[in-house]
Coordinates of C-alpha atoms and ligand atoms in Angstrom, one line a residue:
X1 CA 27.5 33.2 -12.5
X2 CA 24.4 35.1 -10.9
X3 CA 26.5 37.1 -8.2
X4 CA 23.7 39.9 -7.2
X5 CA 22.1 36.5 -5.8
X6 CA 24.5 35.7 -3.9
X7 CA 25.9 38.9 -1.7
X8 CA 23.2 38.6 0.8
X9 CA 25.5 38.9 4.2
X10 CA 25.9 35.5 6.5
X11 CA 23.2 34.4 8.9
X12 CA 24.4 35.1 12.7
X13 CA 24.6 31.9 14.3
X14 CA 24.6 32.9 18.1
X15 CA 24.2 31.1 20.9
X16 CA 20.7 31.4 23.3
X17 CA 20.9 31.0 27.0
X18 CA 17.6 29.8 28.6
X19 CA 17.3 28.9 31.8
X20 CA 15.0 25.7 30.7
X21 CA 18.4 24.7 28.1
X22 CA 20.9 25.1 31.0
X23 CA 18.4 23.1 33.6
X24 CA 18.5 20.2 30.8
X25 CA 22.1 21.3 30.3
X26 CA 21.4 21.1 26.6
X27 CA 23.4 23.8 24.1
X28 CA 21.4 25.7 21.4
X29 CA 22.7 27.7 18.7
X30 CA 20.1 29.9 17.0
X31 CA 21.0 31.2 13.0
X32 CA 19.3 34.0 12.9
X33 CA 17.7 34.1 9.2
X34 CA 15.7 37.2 10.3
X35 CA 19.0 39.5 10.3
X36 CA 20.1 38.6 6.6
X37 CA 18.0 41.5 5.0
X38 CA 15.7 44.5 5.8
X39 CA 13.9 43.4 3.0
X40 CA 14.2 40.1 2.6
X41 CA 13.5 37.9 5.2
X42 CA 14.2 34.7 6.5
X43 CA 13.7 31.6 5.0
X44 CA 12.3 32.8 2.0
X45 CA 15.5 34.3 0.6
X46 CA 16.9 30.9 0.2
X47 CA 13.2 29.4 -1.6
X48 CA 13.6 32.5 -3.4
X49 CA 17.0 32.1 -4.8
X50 CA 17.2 29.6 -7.5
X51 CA 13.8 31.0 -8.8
X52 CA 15.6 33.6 -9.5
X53 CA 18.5 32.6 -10.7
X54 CA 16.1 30.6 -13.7
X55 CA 14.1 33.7 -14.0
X56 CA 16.9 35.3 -15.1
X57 CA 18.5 32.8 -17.3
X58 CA 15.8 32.4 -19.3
X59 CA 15.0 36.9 -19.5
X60 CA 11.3 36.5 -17.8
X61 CA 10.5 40.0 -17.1
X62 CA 8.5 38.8 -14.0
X63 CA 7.7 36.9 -11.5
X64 CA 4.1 35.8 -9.8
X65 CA 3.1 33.9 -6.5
X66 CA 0.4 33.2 -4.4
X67 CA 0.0 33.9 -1.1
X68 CA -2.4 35.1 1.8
X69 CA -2.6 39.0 3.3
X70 CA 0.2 38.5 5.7
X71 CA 2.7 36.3 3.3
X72 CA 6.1 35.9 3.8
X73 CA 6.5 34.5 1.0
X74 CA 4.8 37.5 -0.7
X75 CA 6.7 39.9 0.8
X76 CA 9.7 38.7 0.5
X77 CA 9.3 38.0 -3.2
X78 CA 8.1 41.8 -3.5
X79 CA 11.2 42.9 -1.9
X80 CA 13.6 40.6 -4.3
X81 CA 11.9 41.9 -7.3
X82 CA 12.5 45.7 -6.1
X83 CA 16.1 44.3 -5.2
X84 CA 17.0 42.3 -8.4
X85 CA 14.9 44.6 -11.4
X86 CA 11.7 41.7 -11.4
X87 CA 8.5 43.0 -11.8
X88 CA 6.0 41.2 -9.4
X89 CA 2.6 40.2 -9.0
X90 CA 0.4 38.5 -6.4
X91 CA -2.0 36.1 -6.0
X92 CA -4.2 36.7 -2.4
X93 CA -6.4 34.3 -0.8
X94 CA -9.8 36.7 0.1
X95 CA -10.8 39.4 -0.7
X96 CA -9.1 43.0 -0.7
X97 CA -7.8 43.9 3.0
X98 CA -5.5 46.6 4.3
X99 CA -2.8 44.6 6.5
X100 CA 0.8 46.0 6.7
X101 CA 1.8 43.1 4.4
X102 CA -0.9 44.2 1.8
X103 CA 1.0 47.8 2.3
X104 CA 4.3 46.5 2.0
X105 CA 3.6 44.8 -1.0
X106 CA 1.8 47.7 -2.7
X107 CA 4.8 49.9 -1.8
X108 CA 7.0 47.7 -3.2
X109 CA 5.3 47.5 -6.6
X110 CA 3.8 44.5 -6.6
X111 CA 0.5 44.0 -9.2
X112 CA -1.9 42.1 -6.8
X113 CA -5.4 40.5 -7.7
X114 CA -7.3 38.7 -5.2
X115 CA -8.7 35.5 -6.1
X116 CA -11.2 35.4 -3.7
X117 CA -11.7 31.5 -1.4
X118 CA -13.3 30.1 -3.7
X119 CA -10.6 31.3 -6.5
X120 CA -7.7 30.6 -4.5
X121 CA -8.8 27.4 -3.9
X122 CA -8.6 26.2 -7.5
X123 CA -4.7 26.9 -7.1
X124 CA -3.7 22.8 -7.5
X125 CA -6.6 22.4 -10.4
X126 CA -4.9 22.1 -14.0
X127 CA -5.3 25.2 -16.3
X128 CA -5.2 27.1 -13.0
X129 CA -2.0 29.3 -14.4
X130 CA -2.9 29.6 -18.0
X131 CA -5.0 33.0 -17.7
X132 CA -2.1 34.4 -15.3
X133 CA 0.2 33.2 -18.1
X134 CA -1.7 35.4 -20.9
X135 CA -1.9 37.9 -18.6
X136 CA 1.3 37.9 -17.9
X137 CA 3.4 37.1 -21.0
X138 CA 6.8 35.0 -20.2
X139 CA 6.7 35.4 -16.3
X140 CA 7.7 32.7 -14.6
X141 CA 5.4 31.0 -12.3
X142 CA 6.6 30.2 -8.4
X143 CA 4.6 27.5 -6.0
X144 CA 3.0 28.2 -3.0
X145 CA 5.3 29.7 -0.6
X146 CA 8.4 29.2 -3.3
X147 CA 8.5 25.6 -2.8
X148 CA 9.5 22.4 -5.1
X149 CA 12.8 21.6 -5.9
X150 CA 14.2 24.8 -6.7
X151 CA 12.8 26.2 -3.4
X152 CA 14.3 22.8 -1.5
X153 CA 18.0 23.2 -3.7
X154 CA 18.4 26.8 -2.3
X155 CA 18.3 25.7 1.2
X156 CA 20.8 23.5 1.4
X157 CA 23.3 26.9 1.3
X158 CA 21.7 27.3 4.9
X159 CA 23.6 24.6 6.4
X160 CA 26.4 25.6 4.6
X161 CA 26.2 29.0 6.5
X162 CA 25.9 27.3 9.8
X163 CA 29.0 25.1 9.4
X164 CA 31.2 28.1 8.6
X165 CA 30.2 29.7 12.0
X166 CA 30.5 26.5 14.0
X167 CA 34.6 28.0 15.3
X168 CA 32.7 31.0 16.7
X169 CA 30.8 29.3 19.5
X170 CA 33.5 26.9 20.2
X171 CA 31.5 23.8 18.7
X172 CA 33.5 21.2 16.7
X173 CA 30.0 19.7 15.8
X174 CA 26.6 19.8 16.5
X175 CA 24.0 17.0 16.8
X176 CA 20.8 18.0 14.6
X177 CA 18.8 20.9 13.7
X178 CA 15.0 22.2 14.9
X179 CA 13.6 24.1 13.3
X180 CA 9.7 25.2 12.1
X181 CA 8.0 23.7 9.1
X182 CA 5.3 25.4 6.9
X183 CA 5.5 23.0 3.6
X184 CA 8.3 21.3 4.8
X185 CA 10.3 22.3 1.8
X186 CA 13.0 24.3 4.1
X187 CA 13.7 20.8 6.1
X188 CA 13.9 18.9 3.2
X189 CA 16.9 21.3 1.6
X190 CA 18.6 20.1 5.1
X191 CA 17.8 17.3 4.6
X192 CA 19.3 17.0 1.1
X193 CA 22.5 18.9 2.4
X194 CA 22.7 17.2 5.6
X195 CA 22.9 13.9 3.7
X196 CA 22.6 12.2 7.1
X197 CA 25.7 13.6 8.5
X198 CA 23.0 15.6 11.1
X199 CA 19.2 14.7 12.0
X200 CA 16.7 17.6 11.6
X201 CA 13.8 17.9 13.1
X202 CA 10.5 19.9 11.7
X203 CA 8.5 21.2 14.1
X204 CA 5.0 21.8 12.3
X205 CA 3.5 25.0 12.0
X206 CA 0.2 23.1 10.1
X207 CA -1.6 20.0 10.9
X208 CA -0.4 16.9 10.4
X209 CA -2.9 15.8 7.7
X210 CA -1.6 19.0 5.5
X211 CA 1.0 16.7 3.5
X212 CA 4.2 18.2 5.1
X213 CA 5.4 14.3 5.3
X214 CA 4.7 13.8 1.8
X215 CA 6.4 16.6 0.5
X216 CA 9.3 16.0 2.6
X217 CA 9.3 12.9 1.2
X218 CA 9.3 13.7 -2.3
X219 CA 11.9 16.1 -2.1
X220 CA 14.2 14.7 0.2
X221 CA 13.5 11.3 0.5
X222 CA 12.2 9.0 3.8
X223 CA 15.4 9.6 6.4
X224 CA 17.5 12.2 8.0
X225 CA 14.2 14.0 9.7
X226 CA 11.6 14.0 12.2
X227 CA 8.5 15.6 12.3
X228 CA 7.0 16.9 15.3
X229 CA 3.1 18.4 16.1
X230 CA 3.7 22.1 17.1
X231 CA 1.0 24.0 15.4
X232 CA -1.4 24.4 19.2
X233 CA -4.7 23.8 17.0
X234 CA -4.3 24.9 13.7
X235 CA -2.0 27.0 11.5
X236 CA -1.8 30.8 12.5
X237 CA -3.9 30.1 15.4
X238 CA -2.7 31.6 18.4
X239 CA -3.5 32.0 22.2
X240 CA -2.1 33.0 25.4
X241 CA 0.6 30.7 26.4
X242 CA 2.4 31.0 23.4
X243 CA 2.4 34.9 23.5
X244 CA 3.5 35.2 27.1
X245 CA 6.7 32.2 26.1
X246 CA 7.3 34.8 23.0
X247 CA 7.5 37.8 25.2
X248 CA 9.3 36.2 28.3
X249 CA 12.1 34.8 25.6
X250 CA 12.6 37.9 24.1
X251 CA 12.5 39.8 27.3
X252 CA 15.2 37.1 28.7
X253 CA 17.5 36.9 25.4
X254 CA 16.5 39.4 22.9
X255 CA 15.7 36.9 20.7
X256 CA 12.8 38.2 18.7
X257 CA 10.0 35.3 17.6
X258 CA 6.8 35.7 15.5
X259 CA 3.9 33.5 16.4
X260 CA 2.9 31.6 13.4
X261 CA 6.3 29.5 13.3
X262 CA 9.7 30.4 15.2
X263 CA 7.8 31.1 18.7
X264 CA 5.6 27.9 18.0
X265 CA 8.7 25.9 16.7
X266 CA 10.7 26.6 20.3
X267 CA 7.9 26.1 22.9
X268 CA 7.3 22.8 20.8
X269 CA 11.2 22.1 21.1
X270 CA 10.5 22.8 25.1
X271 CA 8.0 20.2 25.3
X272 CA 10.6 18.1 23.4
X273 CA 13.1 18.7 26.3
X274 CA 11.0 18.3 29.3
X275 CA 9.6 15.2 27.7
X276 CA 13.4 14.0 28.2
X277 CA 13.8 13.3 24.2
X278 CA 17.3 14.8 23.9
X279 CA 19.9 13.7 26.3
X280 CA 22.1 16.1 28.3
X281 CA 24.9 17.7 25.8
X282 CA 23.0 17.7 23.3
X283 CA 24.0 20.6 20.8
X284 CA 21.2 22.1 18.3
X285 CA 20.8 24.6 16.3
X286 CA 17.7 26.3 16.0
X287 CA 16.5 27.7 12.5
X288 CA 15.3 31.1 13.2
X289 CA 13.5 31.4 9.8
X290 CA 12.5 35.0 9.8
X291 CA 8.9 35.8 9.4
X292 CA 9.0 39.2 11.7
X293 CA 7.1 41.3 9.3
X294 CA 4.0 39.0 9.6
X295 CA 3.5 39.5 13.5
X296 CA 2.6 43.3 13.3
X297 CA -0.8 43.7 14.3
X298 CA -0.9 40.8 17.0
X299 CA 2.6 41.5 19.1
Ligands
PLP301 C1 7.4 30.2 5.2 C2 7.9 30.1 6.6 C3 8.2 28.8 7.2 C4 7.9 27.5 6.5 O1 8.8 27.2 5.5 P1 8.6 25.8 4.7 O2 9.7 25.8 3.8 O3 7.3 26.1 3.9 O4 8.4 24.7 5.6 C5 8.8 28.8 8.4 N1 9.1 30.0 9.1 C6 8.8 31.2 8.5 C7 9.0 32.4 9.3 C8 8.2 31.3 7.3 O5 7.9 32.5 6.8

């Protein structure tokens, strides 16, 4: 019914060759999110999408999120307002900074206010949208990071874009998914598509007290997933190791990771392995989930 949401081009799933896979003689698969769209990236296309699709069904003239200075979620919500004839606004955690997200998102027309720490904390308190709303006359109003259901529902179609691929790598199956989790609400539309057929396994980009379980759990339900620790002492937090593995990757595979979530997500799934958790054969497929625009200014 909404086609323009829907001719984004298919994910590359394409095998990685390691030499710490082939040493454990495991087989991963990566779908590569980060190559569906110059502009919007990742992950966040598929949160995005049935926001969108209600946005326009019921003729709001915009759309408004939250987010901090280097979102994805932000900037990939600017670029599908540019894309689809939205107009957008922002909601920033701080106070006014110059980052090439901030840039990116003023480029791409986005109104943005920032709320301050204090302001943006007040996010989950009740009444918290109403002066956006009178601001903002009939826009429609997306989560944190485009989560919820309608952020869960639009990621099931990633699983769908796997399994039409699997022929290319010579795969008649696979055995579960890794891949990183933020809010969790990207595992739990595997989760809901997987149906149990696959395992998926989160690999968290946050601490484990920040309710990824929970929300997991209220969106997909108790089974079908694992969550792992991944996040190397807080979100966003990043040291030396984790560079040099994100350089040495994409030196050895081209594979280009981000250090916030896909570069944390597969040295985590590395410990996994040399921890001996996956048994030899074992097929995965990593989710790369985009997020490349955030690592200017560190990589
Ligand atoms: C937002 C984001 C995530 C986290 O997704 P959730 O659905 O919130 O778990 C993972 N990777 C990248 C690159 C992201 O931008």
């Amino acid at each position: 019914m909404y086609a323009e949401f829907d001719t984004l081009p298919l994910a590359p799933l394409q095998p990685l060759s390691l030499p710490w896979l082939e040493a454990a003689n495991l087989q991963l698969a990566v779908l590569r999110l980060d190559l569906i769209d110059p502009l919007i990236s990742g992950n966040k296309w598929f949160k995005l999408r049935d926001h969108l699709i209600q946005a326009k069904s019921t003729g709001a003239p915009g759309l408004i999120s939250l987010g901090g200075n280097h979102s994805n979620h932000l900037h990939a919500l600017a670029g599908a307002g540019k894309r689809f004839g939205f107009a957008t606004a922002g909601l920033l955690r701080g106070h006014p900074q110059d980052t090439p997200t901030v840039r990116d998102l003023q480029a791409m027309g986005m109104h943005l206010h920032w709320l301050g720490y204090g302001g943006y904390r007040a996010r989950h308190e009740p009444g918290f949208w109403a002066p956006w709303q009178a601001l903002y006359p009939g826009w429609q109003c997306i989560p944190e990071g485009g989560g919820g259901v309608q952020g869960a529902q639009g990621c099931r179609l990633i699983v769908e874009q796997a399994q039409a691929q699997l022929s290319t790598l010579g795969w008649d199956d696979y055995d579960a998914w890794w891949l990183p989790a933020g809010t969790g609400t990207t595992v739990a539309g595997l989760v809901l598509a997987e149906a149990g057929r696959h395992g998926v396994h989160g690999a968290l980009a946050v601490p484990h007290d920040h309710g990824v379980a929970q929300t997991v759990a209220s969106l997909a339900g108790a089974q079908g997933y694992q969550l792992h620790e991944a996040c190397r002492g807080g979100f966003a937090r990043i040291d030396d190791d984790l560079l040099a593995f994100i350089a040495d990757t994409g030196h050895t595979t081209g594979l280009p990771l981000e250090a916030v979530y896909t570069g944390k997500a597969l040295l985590a799934l590395r410990a996994q392995f040399a921890a001996g958790q996956f048994a030899p054969g074992t097929r995965l497929i990593f989710l790369h989930t985009g997020g490349l625009q955030g690592r200017r200014g560190y990589l």
